[in-house]
Coordinates of C-alpha atoms in Angstrom, one line a residue:
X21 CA -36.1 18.7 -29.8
X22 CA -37.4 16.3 -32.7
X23 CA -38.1 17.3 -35.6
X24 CA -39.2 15.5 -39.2
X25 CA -40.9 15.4 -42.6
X26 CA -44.4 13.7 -42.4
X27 CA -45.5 10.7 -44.6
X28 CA -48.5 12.5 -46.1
X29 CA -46.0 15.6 -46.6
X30 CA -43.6 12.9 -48.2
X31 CA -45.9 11.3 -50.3
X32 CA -47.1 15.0 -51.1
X33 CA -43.6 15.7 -52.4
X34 CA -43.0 12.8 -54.4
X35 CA -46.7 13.7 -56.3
X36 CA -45.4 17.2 -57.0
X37 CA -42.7 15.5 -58.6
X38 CA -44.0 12.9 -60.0
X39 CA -46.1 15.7 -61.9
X40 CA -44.0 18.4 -62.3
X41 CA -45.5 20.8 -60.0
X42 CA -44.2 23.0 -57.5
X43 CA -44.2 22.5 -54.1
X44 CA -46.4 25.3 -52.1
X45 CA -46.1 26.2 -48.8
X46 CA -48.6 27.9 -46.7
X47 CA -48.4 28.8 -42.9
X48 CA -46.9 27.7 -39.9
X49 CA -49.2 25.9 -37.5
X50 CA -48.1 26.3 -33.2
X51 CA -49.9 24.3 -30.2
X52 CA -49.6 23.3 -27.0
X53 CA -50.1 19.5 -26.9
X54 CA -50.2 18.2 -23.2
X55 CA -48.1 15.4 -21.8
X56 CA -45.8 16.2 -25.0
X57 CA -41.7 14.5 -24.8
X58 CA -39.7 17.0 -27.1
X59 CA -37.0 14.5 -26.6
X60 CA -39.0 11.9 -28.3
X61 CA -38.8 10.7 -31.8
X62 CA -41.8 13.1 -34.0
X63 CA -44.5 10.5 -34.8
X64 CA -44.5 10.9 -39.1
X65 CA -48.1 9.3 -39.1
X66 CA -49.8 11.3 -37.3
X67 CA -51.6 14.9 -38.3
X68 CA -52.3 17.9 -36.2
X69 CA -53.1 18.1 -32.6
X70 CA -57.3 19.3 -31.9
X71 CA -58.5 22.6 -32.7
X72 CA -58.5 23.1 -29.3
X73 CA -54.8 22.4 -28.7
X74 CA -54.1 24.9 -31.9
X75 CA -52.3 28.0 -30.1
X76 CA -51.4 30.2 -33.2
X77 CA -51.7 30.3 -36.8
X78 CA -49.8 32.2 -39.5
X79 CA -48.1 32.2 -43.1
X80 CA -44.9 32.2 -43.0
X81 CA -42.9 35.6 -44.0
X82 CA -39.7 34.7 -45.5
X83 CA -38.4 31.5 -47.1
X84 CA -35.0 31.0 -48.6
X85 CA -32.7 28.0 -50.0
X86 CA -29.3 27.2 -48.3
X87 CA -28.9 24.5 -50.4
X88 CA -30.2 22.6 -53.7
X89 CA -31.6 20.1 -51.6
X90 CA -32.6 22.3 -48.1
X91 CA -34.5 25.3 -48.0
X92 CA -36.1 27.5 -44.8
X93 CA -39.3 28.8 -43.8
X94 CA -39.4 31.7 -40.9
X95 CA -42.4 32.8 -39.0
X96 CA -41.5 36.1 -36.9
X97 CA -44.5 36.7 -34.3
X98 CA -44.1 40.3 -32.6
X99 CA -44.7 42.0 -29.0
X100 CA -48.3 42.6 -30.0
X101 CA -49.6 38.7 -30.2
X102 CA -50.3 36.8 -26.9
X103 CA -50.5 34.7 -24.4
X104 CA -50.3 32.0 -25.4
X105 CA -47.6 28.8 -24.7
X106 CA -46.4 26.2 -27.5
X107 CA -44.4 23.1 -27.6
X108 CA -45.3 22.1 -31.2
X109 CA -44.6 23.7 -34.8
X110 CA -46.2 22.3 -37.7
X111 CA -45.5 23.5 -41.6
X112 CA -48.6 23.0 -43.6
X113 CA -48.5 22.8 -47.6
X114 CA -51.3 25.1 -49.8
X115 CA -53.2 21.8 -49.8
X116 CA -53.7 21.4 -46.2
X117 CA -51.5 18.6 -45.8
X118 CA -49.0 18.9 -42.7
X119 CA -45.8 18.3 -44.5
X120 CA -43.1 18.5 -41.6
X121 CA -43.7 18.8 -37.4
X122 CA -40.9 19.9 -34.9
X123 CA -41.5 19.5 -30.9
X124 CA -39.9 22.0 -28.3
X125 CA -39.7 22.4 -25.1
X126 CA -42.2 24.5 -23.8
X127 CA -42.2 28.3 -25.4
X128 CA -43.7 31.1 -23.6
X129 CA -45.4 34.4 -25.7
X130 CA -45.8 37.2 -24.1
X131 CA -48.4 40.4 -25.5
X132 CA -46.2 43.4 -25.0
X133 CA -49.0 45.8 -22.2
X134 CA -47.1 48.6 -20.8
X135 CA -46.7 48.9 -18.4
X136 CA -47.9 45.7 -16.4
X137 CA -46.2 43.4 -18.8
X138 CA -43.2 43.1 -21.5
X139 CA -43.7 41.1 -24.3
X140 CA -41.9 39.5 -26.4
X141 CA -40.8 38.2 -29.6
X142 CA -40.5 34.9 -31.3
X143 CA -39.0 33.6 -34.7
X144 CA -39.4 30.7 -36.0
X145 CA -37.3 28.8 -38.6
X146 CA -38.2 25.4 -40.4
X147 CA -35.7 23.6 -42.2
X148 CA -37.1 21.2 -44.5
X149 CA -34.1 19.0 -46.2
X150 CA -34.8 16.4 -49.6
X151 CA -33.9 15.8 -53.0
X152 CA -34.6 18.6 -55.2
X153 CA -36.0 20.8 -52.7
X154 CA -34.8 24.3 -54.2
X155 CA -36.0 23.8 -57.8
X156 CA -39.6 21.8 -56.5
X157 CA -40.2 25.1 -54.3
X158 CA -39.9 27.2 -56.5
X159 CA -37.1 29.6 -53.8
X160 CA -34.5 31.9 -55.4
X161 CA -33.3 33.8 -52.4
X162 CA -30.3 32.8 -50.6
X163 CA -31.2 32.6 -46.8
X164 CA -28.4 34.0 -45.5
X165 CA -29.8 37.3 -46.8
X166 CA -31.9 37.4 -44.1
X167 CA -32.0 34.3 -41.6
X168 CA -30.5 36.0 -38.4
X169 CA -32.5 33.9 -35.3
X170 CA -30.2 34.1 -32.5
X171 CA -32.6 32.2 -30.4
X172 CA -30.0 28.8 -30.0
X173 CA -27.3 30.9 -30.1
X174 CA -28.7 33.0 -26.8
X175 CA -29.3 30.1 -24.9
X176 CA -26.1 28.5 -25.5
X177 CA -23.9 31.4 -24.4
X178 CA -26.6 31.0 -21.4
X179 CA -25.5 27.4 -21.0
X180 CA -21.9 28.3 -21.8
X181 CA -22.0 30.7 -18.6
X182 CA -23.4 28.8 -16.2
X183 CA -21.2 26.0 -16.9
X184 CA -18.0 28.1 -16.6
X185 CA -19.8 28.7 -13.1
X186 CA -19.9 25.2 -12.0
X187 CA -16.5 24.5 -12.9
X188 CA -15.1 27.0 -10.5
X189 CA -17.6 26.8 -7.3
X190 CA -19.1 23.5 -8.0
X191 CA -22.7 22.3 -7.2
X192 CA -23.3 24.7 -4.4
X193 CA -21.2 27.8 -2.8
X194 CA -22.5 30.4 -0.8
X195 CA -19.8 33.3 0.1
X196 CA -18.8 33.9 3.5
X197 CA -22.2 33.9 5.3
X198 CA -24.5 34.7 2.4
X199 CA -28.1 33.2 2.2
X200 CA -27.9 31.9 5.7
X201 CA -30.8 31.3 7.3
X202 CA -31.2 32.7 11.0
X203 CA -33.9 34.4 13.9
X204 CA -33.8 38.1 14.1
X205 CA -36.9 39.6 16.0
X206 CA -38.5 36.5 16.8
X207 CA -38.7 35.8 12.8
X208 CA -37.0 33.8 10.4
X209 CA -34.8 35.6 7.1
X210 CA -32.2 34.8 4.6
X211 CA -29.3 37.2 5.2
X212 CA -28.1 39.0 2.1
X213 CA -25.3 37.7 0.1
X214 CA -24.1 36.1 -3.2
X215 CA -24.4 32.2 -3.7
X216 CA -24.3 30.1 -6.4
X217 CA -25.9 27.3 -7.3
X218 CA -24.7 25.0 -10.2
X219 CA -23.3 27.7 -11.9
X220 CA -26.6 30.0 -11.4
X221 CA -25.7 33.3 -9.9
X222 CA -28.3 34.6 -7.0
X223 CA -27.9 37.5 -5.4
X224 CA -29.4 39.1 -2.3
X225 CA -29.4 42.7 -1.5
X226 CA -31.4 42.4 1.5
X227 CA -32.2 40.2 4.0
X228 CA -35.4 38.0 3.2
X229 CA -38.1 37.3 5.6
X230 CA -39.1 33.4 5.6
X231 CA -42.1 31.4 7.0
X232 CA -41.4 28.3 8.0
X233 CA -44.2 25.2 8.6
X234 CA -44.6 23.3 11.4
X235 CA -41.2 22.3 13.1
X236 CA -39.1 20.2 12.9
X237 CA -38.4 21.2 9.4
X238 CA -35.3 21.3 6.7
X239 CA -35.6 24.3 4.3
X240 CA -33.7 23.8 0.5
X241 CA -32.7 26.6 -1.9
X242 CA -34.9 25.7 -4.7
X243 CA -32.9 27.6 -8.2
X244 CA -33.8 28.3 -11.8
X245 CA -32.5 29.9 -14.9
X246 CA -36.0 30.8 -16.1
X247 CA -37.1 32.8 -18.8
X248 CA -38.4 36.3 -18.5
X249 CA -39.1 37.7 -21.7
X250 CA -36.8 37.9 -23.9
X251 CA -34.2 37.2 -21.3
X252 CA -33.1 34.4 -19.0
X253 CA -32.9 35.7 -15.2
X254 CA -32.1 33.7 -11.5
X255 CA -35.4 33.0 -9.5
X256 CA -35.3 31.2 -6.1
X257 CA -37.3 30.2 -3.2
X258 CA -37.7 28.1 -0.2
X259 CA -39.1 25.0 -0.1
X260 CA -39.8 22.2 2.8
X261 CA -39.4 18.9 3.2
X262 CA -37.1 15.6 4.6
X263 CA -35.7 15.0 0.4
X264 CA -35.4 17.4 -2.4
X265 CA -34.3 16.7 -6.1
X266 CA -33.6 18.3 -9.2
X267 CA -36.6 18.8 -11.3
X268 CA -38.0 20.1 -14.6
X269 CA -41.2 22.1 -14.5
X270 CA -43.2 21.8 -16.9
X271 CA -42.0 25.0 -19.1
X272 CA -39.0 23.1 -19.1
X273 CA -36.8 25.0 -16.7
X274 CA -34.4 23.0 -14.6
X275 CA -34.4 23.5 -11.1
X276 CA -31.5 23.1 -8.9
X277 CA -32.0 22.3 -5.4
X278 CA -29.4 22.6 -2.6
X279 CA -29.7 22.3 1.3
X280 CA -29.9 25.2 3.1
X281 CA -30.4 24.6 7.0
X282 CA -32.2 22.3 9.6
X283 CA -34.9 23.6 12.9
X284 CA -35.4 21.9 15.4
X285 CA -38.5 22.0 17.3
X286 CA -36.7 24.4 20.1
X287 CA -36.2 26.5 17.2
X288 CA -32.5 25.8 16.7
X289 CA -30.9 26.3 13.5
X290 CA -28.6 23.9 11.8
X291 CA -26.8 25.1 9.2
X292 CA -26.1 23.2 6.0
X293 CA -25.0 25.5 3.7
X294 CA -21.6 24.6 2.1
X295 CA -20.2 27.9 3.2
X296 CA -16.8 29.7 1.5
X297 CA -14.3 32.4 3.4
X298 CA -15.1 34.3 0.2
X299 CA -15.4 38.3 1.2
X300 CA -14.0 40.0 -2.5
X301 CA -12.4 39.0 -5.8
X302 CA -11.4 35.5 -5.9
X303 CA -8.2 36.2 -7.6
X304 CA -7.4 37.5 -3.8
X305 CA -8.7 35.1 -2.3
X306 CA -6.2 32.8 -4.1
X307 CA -3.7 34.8 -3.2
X308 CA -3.6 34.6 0.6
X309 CA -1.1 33.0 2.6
X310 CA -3.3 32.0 5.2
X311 CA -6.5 30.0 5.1
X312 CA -5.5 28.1 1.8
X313 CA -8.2 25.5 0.6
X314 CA -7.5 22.2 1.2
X315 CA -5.6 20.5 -1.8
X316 CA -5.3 24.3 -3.7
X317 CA -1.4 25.0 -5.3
X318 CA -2.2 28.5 -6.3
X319 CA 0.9 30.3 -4.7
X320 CA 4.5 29.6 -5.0
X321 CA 6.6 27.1 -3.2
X322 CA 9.5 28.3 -1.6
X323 CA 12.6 26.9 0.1
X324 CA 11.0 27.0 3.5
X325 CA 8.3 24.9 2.2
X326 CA 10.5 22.1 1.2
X327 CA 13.9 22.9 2.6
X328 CA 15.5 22.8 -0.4
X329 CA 16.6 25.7 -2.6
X330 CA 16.2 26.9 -5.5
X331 CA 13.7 24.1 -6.8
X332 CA 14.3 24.0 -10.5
X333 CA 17.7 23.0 -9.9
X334 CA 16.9 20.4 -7.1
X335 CA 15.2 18.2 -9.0
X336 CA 16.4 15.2 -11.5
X337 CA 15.0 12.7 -13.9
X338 CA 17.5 9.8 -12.2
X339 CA 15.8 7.4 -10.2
X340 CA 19.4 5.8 -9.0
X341 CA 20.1 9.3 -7.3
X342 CA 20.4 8.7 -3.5
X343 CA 20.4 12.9 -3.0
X344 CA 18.4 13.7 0.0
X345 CA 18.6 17.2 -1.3
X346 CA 16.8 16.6 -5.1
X347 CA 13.2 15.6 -5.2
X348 CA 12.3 13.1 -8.3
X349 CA 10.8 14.3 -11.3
X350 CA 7.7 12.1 -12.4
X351 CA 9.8 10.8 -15.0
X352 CA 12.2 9.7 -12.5
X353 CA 9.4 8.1 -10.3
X354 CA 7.7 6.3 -13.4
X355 CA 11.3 4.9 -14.4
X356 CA 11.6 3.5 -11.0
X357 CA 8.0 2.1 -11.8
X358 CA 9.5 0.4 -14.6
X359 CA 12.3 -1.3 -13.4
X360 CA 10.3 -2.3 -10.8
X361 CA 7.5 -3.9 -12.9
X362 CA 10.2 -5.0 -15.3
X363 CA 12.3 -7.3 -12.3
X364 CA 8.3 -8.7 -11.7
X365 CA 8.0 -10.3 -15.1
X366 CA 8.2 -13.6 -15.2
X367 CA 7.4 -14.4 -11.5
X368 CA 5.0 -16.8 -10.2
X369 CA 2.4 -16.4 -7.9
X370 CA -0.5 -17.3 -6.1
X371 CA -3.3 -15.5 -5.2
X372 CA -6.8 -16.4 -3.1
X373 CA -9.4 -15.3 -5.6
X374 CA -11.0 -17.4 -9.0
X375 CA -9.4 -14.5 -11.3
X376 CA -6.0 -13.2 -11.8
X377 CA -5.1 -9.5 -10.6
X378 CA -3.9 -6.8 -13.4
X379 CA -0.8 -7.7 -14.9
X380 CA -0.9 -11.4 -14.1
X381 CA -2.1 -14.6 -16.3
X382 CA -3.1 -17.5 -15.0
X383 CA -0.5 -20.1 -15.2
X384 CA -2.2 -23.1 -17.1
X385 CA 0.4 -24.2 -20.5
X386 CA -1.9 -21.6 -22.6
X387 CA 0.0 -20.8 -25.7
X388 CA -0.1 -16.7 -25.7
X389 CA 1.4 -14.4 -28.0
X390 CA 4.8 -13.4 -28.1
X391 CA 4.6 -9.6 -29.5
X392 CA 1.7 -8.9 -27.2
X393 CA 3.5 -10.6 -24.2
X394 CA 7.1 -9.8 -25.6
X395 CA 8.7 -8.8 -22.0
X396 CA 7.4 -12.4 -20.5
X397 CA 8.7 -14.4 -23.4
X398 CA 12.2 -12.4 -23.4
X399 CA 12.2 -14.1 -19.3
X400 CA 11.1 -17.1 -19.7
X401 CA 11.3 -18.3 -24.0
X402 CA 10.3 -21.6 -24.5
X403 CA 11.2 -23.3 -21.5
X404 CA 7.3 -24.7 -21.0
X405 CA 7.0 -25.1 -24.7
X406 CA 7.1 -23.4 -27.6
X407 CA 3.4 -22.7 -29.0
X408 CA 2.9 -22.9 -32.4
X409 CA 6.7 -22.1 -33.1
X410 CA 6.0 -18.9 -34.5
X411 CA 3.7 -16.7 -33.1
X412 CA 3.0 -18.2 -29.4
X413 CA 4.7 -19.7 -26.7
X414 CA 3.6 -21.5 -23.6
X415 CA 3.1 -20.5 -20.1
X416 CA 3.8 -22.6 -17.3
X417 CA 1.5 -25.5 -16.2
X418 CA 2.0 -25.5 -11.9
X419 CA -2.1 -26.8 -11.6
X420 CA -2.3 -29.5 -9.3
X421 CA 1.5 -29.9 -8.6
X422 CA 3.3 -29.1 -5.2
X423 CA 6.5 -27.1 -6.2
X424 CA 9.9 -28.3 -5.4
X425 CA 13.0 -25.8 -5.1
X426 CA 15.6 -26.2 -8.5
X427 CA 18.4 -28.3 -6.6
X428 CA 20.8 -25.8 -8.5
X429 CA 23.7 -28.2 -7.3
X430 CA 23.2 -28.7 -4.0
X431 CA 22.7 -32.7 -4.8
X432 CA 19.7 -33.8 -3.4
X433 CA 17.8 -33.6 -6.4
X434 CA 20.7 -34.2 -9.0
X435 CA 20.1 -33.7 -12.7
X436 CA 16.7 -31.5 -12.6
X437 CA 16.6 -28.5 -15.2
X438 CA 14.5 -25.2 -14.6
X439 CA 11.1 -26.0 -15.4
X440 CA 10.9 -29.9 -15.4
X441 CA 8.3 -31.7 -13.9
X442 CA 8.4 -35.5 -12.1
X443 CA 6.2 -38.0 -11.5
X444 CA 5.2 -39.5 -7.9
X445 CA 7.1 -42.0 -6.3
X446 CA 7.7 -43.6 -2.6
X447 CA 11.4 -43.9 -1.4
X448 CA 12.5 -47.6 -1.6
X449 CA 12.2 -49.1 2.3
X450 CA 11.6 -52.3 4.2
X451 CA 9.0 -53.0 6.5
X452 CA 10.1 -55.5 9.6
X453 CA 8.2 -58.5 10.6
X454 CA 9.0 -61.4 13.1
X455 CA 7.6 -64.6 14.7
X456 CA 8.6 -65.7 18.5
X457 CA 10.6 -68.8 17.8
X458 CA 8.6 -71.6 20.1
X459 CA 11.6 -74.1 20.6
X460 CA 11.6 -77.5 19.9
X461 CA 8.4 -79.3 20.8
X462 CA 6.4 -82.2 19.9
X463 CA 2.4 -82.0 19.4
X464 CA 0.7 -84.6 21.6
X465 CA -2.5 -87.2 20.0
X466 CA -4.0 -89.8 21.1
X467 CA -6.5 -92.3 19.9
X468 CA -9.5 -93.8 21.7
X469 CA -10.5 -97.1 23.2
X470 CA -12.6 -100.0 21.1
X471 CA -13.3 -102.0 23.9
X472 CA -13.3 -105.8 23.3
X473 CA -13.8 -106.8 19.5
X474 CA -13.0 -109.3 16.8
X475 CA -12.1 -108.3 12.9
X476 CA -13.9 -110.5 10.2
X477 CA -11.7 -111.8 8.0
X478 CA -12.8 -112.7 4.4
X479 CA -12.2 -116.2 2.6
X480 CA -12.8 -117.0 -0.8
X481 CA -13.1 -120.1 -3.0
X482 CA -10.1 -121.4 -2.9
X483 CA -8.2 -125.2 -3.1
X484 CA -5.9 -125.6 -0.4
X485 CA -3.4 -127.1 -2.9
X486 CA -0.3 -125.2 -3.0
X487 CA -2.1 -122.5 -1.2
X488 CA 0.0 -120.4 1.6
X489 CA -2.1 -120.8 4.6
X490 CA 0.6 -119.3 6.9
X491 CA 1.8 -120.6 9.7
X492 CA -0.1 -122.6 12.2
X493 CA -1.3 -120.7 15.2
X494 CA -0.5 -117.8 13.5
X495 CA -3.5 -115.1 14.4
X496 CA -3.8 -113.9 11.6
X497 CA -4.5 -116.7 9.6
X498 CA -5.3 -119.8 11.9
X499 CA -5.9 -123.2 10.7
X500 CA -8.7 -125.4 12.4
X501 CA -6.7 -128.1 12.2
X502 CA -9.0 -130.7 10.0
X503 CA -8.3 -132.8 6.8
X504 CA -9.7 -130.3 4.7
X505 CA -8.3 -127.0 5.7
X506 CA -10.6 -123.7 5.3
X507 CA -10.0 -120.2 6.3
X508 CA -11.2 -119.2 9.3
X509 CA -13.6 -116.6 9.2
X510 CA -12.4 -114.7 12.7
X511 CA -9.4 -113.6 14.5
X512 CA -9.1 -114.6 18.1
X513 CA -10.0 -111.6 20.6
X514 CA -7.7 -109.5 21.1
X515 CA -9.1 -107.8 24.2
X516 CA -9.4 -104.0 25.3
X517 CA -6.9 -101.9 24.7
X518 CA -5.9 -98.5 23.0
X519 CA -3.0 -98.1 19.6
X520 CA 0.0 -95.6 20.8
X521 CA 0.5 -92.8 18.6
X522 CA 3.8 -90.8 18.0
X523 CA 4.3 -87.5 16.4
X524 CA 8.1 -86.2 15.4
X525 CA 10.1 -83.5 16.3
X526 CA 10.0 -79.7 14.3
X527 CA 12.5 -78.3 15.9
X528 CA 12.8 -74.5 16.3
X529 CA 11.4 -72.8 13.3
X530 CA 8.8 -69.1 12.4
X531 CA 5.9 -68.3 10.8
X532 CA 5.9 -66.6 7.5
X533 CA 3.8 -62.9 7.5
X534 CA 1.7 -61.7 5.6
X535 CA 1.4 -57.7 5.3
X536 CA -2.1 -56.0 4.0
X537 CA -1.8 -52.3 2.0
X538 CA -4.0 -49.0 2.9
X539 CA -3.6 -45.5 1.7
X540 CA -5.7 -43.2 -1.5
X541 CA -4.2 -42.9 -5.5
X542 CA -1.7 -40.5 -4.2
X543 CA 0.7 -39.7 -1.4
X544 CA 0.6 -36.0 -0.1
X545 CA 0.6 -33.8 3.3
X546 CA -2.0 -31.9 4.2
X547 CA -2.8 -29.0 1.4
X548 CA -4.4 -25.9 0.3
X549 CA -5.3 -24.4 -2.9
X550 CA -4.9 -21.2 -4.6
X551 CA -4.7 -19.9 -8.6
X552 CA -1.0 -19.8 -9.4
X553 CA -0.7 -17.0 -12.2
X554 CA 2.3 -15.7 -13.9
X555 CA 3.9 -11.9 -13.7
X556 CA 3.4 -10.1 -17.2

């Protein structure tokens, strides 16, 4: 329901008071606009719906203040007007300007014509709230003299009811076989019976006969709280079809609808009613021994139940208590819980999904707070650093590191504290190498043959005084054997013939080796990888 002041009947009000006048209002205004939301917001520019939309129209008969700044307008409209439906209320000022609008569901009114038909009344209240509203109207009687519209309160204990019904049979209950559909006689009826249907009370007193379509077919209890009169009464009927929903008609009564059973086209009937044993009072049906509802704890446990004895005294809030003949109390179980949770804290983990489960935090150095994370810092302190020294400390930082036991003496890694970290290394080792000694052994050569040649020799300008010629018939340096010696200027001919060459010894000796690397930035085995997070 929306309702609101205009803005012509807002600009109307400030003029009164601008001026000093008072602030007249004449009659009440009700139609029936089509297509109409009474959930949505009241549109303050716009003015009344068409003539022919215009239902009713009447001055209002009482008004009254509730406060300085609110004061009430009621239209009563009695058993002798109608029909007529309405889903909008306009109060219009002496002026004709519509000053405030309210939108309702769909109202019927009913002409009172004994004896086909009771009628019935409707009042109306308007509320119209602003500054000043008392004194610029002009009102001097206190509402509460006379403002007694019961209308809200009516269909609240309504809703109050049905509620109260829901909570204790749920969406749909029939009792024992009521409302079942079946054959009798070669035609189709709903047995009589109780049911109720989200909190909506229907009641057969007699079977009632049913056509059904064409088969196969599934029939749905189709229920309303509708209004009849001045009262709101259960209607029902059956409806057809593969899906039903909920639904608002458009008078703006909610129907409920429920399954109800299932033919076949040999005429079998399924039903689907969610049945209860129900046959009287529910406090009785409570009360039995047998046929209990699943889950229900409405009778007393005894010591055959449990094989214990008297109960109150076998129980205990100890969770060290190793008594097979005392059951824990909750507080026992949710102590147990804690200790449990509390020997977790602190623990690493990992897990194989991007985000840490409840409880955990990802273990990445953060800095987190130590109130909010008090249990985890009492563990652990600042053994992966201390945060900002005050308020923080830090969490561990496992990413990307394999993680190596805490020696804890055993002296294979000797002098490592809880916590530290190393860097990677490769054990100091050797790497053989050897060359096949080859002995001692010489290397053969050789050089080729000339053949038959001569080797110019090269003389110069020279006296032959003091001069070393050599010696005579040396080969070398031969003299012709004249007065007037010259060099010669070729050696005799030496013939064909090859130079020996020798190569020494080595004796027994290697090869030095030369070794090439291989291998990544890192050394590791083979690996996989999950989030490491830290217990809370």
């Amino acid at each position: 329901m929306g309702a609101s002041i205009t803005l012509a009947g807002e600009s109307l009000i400030a003029q009164k008071q601008g001026a000093g006048e008072k602030l007249d209002i004449a009659r009440f205004v009700l139609a029936l606009v089509p297509g109409l939301d009474p959930n949505a917001p009241v549109d303050r520019a716009a003015g009344k719906p068409p003539a022919n939309q215009i239902v009713f129209t009447k001055a209002y008969d009482r008004k009254g203040y509730v406060s300085p700044n609110q004061v009430i307008y009621s239209l009563m409209v009695g058993s002798d007007v109608g029909d007529w439906d309405f889903n909008w209320i306009g109060l219009e000022a002496a002026e004709g300007v519509l000053l405030a609008v309210a939108t309702v569901p769909v109202q019927q009114k009913r002409k009172n014509i004994p004896p086909l038909q009771i009628g019935n009344n409707v009042t109306r209240n308007f509320l119209v709230e602003f500054n000043g509203a008392q004194a610029l109207t002009g009102i001097t009687v206190d509402a509460s003299t006379w403002q007694h519209d019961f209308t809200m309160r009516l269909n609240g204990i309504d809703r109050r009811e049905r509620m109260s019904n829901r909570d204790v049979f749920g969406r749909a209950c029939y009792l024992a076989d009521s409302l079942q559909l079946e054959r009798s006689f070669g035609l189709y009826q709903i047995k009589a019976g109780i049911a109720y249907v989200e909190g909506i009370r229907v009641e057969l007193a007699e079977p009632v006969q049913v056509q059904l379509p064409a088969l196969p077919v599934k029939a749905w209890l189709d229920v309303a709280l509708a209004r009849e009169g001045s009262d709101a009464v259960a209607v029902w009927k059956v409806v057809f079809g593969a899906v039903k929903t909920d639904y608002v008609d458009s008078n703006g009564t909610a129907h409920y609808l429920v399954e109800l059973a299932r033919v076949d086209t040999s005429e079998t009937i399924t039903d689907l009613r969610q049945s209860e044993p129900i046959t009287g009072a529910l406090v009785k049906q409570f009360a039995l021994r047998n046929g209990d509802y699943e889950n229900l704890r409405a009778r007393a446990t005894t010591k055959e139940d449990v094989d214990l004895g008297e109960l109150p005294n076998a129980k205990s809030d100890d969770p060290g208590s190793d008594s097979s003949e005392i059951l824990a109390t909750t507080k026992a179980l949710n102590a147990m819980r804690k200790i449990i949770a509390d020997s977790e804290v602190g623990r690493i983990g990992t897990f194989a999904m991007a985000t840490p489960p409840p409880g955990w935090l990802r273990a990445n150095g953060a800095a987190v707070s130590r109130t909010v994370y008090a249990a985890l810092f009492a563990k652990i302190g600042t053994t992966y650093g201390s945060g900002d020294g005050v308020n923080t400390f830090n969490l561990p930082d496992p990413r990307g590191k394999f993680i190596r036991v805490l020696d804890d003496g055993r002296g294979i890694d000797v002098g490592r504290v809880l916590g530290s970290s190393q860097a990677d290394e490769t054990r100091s080792h050797n790497h053989g190498g050897n060359a096949a000694g080859a002995g001692g052994h010489t290397h053969g050569a050789w050089s080729d043959t000339q053949g038959a040649h001569t080797h110019n020799v090269h003389y110069g300008d020279l006296t032959p005084d003091g001069a070393d010629y050599g010696t005579p018939g040396e080969p070398r340096n031969p003299l012709n054997g004249s007065d007037n010696p010259a060099f010669a200027t070729a050696t005799t001919s030496a013939g064909a013939h090859a130079h020996n060459i020798s190569i020494g010894t080595v004796g027994d000796h290697t090869h030095a080796i030369t070794v090439g690397y291989s291998g990544g930035a890192e050394t590791r085995p083979q690996n996989i990888a999950f989030l490491a997070c830290i217990k809370y």
